[in-house]
PDB file of C-alpha atoms in Angstrom:
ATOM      1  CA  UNK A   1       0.000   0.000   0.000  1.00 93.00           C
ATOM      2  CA  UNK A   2       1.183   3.316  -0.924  1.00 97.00           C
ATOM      3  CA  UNK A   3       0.464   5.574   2.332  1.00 97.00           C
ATOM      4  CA  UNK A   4      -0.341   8.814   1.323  1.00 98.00           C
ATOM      5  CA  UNK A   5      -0.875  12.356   3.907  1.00 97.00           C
ATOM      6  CA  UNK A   6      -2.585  14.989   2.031  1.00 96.00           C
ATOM      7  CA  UNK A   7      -1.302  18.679   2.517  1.00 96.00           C
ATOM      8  CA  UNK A   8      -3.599  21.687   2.049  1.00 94.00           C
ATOM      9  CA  UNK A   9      -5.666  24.400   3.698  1.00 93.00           C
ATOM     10  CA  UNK A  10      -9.104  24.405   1.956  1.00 92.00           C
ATOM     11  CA  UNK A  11     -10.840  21.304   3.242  1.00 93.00           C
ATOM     12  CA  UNK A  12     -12.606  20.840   0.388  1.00 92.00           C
ATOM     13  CA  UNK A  13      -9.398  20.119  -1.564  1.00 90.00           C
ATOM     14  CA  UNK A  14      -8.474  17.542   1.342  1.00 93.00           C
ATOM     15  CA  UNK A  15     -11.936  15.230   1.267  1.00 93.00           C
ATOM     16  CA  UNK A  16     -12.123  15.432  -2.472  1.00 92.00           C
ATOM     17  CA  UNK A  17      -8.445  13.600  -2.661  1.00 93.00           C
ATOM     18  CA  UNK A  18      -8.847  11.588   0.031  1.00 95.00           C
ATOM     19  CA  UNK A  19     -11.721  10.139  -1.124  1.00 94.00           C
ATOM     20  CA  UNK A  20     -10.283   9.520  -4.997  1.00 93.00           C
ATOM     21  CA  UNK A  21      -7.019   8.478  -3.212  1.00 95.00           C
ATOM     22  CA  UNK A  22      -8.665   5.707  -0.811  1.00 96.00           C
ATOM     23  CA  UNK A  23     -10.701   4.657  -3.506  1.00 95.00           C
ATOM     24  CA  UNK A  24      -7.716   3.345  -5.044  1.00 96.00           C
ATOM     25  CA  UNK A  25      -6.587  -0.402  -4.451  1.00 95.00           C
ATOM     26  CA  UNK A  26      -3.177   0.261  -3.443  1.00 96.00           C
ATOM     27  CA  UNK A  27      -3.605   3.309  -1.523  1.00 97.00           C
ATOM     28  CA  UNK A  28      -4.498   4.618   1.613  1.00 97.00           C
ATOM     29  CA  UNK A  29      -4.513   8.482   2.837  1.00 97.00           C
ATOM     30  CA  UNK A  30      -2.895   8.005   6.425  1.00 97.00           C
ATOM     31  CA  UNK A  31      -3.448  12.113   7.525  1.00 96.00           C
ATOM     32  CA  UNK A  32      -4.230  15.374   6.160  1.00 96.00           C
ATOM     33  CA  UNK A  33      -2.577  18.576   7.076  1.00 96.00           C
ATOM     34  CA  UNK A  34      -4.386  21.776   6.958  1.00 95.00           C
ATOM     35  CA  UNK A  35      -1.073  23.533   6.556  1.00 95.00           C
ATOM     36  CA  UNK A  36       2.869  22.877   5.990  1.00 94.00           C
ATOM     37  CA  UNK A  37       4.202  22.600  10.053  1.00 95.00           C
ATOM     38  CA  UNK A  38       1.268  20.346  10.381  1.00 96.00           C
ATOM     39  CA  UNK A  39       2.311  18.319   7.186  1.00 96.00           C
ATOM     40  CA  UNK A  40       6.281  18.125   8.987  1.00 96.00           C
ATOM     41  CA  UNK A  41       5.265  16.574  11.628  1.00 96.00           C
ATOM     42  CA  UNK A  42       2.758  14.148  10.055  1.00 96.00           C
ATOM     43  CA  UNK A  43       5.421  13.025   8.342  1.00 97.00           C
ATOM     44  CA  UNK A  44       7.907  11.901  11.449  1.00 96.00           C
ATOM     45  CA  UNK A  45       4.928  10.908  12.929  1.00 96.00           C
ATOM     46  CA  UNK A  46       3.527   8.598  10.065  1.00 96.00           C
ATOM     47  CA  UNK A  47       6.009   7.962   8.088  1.00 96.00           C
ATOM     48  CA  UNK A  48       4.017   8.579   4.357  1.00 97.00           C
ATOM     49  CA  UNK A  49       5.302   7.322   0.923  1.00 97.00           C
ATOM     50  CA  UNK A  50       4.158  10.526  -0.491  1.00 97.00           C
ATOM     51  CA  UNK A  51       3.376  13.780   0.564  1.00 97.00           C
ATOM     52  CA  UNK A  52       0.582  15.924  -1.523  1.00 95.00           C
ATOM     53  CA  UNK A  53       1.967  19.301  -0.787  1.00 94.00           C
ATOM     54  CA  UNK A  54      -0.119  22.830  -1.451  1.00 91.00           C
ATOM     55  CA  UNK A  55       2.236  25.708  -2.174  1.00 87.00           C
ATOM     56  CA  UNK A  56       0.263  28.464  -0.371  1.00 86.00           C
ATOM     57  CA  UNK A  57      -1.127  28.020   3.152  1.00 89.00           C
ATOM     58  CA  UNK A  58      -0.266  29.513   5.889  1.00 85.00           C
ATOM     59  CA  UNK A  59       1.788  29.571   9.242  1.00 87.00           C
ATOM     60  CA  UNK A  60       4.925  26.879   6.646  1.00 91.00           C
ATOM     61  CA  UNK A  61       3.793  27.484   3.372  1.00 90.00           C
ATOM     62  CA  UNK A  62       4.576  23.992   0.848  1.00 91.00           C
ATOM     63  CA  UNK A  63       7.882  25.610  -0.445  1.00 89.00           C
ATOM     64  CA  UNK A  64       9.744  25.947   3.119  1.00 92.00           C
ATOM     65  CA  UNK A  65       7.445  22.631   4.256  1.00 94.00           C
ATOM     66  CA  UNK A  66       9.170  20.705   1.583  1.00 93.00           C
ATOM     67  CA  UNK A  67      12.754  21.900   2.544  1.00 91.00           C
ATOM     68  CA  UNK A  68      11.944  20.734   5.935  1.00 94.00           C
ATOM     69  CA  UNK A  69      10.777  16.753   4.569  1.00 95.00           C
ATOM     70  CA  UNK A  70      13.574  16.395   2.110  1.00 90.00           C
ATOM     71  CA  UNK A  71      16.414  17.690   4.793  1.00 89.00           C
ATOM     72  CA  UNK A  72      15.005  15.449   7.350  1.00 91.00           C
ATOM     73  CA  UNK A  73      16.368  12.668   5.861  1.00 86.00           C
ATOM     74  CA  UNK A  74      12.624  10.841   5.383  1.00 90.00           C
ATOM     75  CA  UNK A  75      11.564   8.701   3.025  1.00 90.00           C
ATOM     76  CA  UNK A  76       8.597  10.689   1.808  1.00 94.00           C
ATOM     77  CA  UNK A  77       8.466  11.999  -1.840  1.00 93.00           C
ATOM     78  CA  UNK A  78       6.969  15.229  -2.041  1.00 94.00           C
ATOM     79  CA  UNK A  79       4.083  16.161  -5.074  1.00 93.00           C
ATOM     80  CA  UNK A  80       3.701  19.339  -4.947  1.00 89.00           C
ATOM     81  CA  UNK A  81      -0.531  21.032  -5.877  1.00 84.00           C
ATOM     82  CA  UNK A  82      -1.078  23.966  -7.861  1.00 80.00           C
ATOM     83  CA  UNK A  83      -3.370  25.746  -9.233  1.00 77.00           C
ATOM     84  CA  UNK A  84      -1.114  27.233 -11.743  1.00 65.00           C
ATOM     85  CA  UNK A  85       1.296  25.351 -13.835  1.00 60.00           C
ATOM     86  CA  UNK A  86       3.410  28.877 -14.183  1.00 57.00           C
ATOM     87  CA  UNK A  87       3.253  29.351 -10.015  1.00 54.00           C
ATOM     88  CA  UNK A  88       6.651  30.494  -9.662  1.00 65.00           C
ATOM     89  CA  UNK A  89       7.244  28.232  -6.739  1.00 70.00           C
ATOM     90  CA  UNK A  90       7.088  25.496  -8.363  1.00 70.00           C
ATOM     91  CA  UNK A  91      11.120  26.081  -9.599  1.00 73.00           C
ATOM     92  CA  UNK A  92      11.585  26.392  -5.897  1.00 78.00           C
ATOM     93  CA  UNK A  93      10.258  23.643  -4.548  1.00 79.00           C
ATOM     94  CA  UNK A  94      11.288  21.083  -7.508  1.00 78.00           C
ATOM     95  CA  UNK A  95      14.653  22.577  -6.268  1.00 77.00           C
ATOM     96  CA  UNK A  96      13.793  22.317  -2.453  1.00 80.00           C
ATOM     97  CA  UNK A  97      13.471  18.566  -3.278  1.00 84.00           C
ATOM     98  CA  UNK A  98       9.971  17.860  -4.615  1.00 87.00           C
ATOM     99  CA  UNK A  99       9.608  15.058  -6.988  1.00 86.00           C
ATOM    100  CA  UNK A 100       7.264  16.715  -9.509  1.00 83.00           C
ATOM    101  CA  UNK A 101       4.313  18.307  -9.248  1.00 82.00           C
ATOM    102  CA  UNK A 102       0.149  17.943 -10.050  1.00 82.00           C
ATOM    103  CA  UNK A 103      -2.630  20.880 -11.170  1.00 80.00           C
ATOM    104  CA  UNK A 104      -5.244  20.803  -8.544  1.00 81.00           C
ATOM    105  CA  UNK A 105      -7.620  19.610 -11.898  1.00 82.00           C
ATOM    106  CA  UNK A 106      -6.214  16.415 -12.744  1.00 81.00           C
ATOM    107  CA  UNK A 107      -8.714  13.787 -12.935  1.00 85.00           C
ATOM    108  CA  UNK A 108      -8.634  11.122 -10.529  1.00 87.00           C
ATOM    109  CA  UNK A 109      -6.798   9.021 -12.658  1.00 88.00           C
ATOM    110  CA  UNK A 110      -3.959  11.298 -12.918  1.00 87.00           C
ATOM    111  CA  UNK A 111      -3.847  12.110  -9.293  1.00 90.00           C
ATOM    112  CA  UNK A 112      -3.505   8.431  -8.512  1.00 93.00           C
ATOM    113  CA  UNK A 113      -1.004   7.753 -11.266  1.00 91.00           C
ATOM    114  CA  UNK A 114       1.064  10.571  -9.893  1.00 89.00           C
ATOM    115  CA  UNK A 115       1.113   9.715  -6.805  1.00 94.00           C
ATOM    116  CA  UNK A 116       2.091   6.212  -7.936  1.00 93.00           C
ATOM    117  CA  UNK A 117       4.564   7.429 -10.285  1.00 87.00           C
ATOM    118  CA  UNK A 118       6.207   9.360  -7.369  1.00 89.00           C
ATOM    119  CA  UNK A 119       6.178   6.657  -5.087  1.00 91.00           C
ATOM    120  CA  UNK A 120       8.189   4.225  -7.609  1.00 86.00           C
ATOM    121  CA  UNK A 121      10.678   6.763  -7.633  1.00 78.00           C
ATOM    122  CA  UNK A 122       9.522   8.639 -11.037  1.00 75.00           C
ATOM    123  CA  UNK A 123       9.724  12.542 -11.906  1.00 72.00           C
ATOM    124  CA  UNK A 124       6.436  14.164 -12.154  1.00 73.00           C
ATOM    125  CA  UNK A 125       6.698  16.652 -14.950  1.00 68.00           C
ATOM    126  CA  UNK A 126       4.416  18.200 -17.407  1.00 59.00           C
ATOM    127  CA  UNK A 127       6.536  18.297 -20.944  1.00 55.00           C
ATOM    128  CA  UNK A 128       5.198  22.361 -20.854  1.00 57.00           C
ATOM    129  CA  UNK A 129       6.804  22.686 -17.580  1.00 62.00           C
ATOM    130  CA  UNK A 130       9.890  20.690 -18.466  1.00 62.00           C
ATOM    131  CA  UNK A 131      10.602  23.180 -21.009  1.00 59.00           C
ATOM    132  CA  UNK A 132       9.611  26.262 -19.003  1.00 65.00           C
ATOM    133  CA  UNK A 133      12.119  24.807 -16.522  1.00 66.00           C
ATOM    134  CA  UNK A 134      14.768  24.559 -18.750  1.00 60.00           C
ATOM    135  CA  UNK A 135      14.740  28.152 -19.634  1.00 64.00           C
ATOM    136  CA  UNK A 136      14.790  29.018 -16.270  1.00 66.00           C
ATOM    137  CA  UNK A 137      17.582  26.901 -15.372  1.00 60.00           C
ATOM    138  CA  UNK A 138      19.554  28.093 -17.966  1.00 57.00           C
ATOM    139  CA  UNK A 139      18.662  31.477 -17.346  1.00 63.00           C
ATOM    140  CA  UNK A 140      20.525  30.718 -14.081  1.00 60.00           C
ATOM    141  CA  UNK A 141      23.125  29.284 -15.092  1.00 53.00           C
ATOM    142  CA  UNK A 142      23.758  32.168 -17.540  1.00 54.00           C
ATOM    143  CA  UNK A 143      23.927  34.615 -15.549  1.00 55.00           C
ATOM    144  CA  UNK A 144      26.857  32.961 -13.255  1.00 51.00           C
ATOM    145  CA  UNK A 145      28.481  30.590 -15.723  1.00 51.00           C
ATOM    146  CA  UNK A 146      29.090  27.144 -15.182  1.00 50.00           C
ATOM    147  CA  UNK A 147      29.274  25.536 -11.909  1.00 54.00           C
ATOM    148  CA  UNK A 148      33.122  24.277 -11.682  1.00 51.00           C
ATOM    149  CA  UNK A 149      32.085  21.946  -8.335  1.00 62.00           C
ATOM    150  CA  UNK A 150      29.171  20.884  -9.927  1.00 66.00           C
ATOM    151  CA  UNK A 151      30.923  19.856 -13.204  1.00 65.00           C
ATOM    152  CA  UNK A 152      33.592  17.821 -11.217  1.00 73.00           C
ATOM    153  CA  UNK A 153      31.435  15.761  -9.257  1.00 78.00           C
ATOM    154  CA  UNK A 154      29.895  14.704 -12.637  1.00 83.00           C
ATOM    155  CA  UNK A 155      33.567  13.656 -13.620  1.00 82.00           C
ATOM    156  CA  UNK A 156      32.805  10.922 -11.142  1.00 86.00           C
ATOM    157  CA  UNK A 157      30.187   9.120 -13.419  1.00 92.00           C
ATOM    158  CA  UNK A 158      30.765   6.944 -16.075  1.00 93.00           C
ATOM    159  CA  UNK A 159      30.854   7.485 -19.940  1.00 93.00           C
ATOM    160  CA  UNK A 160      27.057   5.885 -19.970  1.00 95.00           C
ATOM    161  CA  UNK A 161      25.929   7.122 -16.753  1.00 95.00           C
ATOM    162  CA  UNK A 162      26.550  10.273 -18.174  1.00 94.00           C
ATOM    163  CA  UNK A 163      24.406   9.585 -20.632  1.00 94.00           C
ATOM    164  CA  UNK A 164      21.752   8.572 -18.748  1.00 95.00           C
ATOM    165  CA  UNK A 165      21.782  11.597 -16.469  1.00 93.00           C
ATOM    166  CA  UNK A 166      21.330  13.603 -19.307  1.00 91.00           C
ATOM    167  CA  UNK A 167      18.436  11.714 -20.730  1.00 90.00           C
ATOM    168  CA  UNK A 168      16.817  11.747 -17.022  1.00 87.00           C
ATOM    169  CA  UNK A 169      17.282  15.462 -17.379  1.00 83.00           C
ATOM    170  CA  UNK A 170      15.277  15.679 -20.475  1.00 80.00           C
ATOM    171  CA  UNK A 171      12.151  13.433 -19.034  1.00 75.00           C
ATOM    172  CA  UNK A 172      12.208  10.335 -20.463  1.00 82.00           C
ATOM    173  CA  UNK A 173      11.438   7.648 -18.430  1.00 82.00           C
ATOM    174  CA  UNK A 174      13.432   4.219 -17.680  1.00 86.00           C
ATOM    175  CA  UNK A 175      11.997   2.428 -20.609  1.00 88.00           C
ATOM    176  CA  UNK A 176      12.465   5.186 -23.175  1.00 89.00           C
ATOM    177  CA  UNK A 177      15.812   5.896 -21.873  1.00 92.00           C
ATOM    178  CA  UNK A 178      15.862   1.596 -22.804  1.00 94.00           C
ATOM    179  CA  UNK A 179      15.049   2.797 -26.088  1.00 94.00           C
ATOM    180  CA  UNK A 180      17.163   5.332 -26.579  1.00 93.00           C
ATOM    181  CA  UNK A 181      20.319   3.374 -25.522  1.00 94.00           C
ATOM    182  CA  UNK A 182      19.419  -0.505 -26.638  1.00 94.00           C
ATOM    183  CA  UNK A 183      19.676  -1.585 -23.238  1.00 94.00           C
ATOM    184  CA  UNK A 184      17.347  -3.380 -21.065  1.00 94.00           C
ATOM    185  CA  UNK A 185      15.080  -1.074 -18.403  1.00 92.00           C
ATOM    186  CA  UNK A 186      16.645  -2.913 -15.609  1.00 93.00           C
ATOM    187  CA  UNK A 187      20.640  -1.765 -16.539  1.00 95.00           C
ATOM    188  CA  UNK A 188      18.776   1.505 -17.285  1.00 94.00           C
ATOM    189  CA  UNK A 189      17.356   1.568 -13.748  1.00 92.00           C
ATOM    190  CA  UNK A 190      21.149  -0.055 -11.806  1.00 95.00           C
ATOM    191  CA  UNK A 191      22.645   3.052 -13.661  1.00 96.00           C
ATOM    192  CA  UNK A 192      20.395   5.847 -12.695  1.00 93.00           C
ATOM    193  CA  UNK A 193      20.789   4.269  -8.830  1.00 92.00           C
ATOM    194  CA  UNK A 194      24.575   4.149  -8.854  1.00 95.00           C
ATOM    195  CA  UNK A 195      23.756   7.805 -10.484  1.00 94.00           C
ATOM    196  CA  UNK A 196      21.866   8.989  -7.471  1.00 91.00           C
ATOM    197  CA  UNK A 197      24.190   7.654  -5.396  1.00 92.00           C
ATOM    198  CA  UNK A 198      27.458   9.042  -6.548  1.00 92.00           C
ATOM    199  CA  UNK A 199      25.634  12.436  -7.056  1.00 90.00           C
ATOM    200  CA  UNK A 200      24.312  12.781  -3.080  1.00 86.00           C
ATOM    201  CA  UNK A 201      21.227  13.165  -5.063  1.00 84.00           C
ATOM    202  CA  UNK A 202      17.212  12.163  -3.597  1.00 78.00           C
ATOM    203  CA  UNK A 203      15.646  11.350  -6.874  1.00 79.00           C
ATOM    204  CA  UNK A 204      15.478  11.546 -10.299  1.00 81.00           C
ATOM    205  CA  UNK A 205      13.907  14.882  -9.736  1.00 77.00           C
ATOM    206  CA  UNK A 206      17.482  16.481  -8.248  1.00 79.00           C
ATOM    207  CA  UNK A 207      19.377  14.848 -10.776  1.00 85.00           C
ATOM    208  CA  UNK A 208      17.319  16.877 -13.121  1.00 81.00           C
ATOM    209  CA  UNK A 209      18.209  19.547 -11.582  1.00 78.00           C
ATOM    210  CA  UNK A 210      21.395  18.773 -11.175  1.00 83.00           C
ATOM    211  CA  UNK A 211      22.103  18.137 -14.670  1.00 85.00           C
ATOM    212  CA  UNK A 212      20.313  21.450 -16.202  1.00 78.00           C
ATOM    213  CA  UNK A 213      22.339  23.411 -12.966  1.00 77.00           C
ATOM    214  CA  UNK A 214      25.668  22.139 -14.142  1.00 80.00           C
ATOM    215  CA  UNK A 215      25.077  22.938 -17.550  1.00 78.00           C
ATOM    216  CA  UNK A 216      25.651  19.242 -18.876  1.00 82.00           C
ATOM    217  CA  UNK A 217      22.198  19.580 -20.197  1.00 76.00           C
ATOM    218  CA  UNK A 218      21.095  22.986 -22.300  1.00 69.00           C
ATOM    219  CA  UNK A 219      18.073  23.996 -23.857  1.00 58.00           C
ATOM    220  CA  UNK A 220      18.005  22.230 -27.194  1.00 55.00           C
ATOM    221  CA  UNK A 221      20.806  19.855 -25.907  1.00 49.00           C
TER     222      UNK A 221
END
């Protein structure tokens, strides 16, 4: 069962997802938090597979809640709500250490296949988004150059698992990355761990990140 605690301050929002999330045979919504200190301690308290995080509320809002989850060290993934797909904290909080992030209008097939997709260890990114992201990272990196630190620690990966960092960076998913490289999903998915691991990174969402921040992946790249 995936255990799910549902973060956000209209309860409306909270009881429709809850119900569409329980409804689901391998789910089960475990608490709901009406704001992000409330969601913090949910999570050392209940230990969640995945956290469905609202941006705005108040007292923590989702972007500093988030920090909080992934720095603690637990195992939740964070999926961050929005109204918006342009809300400009979503940058921050994929950056913070979210995994992705859902429109408050999926249908309830999307929310659960998020929140499954999460779970498994998956980016959750909207191919608009992707590419609005990309700008904005390199934007960033632009305007300081490339990181030196951040280009050395990828001289600690391998030829391939260069390769696949980069591909991870541009959204495909273990079996396109399969694809891509003639390989079978499994090697793809023993190379993005050992990538993860070399990197000090949480999830393939980071190692997005990571890759767009160090400027091994460009816009058009």
């Amino acid at each position: 069962m995936i255990r799910v605690v549902i973060t956000d301050d209209q309860v409306m929002v909270r009881e429709g997802f809850s119900v569409l999330l329980n409804a689901q045979p391998d789910m089960e919504v475990v608490g709901e938090a009406v704001d992000g200190r409330e969601a913090v301690e949910q999570v050392a308290a209940l230990a969640p597979d995945v956290v469905l995080m609202d941006i705005r509320m108040p007292r923590l809002n989702g972007l500093e809640a988030t920090r909080e989850i992934c720095a603690s060290g637990a195992a939740a993934k964070v999926l961050i709500l929005t109204t918006y797909d342009l809300d400009e904290y979503v940058y921050q909080a994929l950056r913070a250490g979210a995994s992705g992030f859902l429109l408050k209008d999926a249908s309830a097939r999307q929310l659960a296949d998020g929140v499954r997709t999460v779970a498994g260890g998956e980016a959750l990114l909207a191919p608009a988004v992707t590419r609005r992201l990309i700008v904005e990272f390199s934007r960033l990196a632009g305007q300081s150059g490339p990181r030196v630190p951040l280009l050395e620690r990828i001289g600690d990966l391998t030829e391939r698992e260069t390769q696949v960092l980069a591909l991870v960076a541009q959204g495909l998913s273990n079996g396109e990355i399969a694809a891509e490289l003639v390989v079978a999903e499994s090697t793809v998915k023993t190379h993005v761990s050992r990538v993860l691991v070399k990197l000090g990174l949480r999830d393939r969402t980071q190692a997005a990140v990571f890759a767009y921040e160090s400027g091994l992946v460009t816009p058009g790249g």
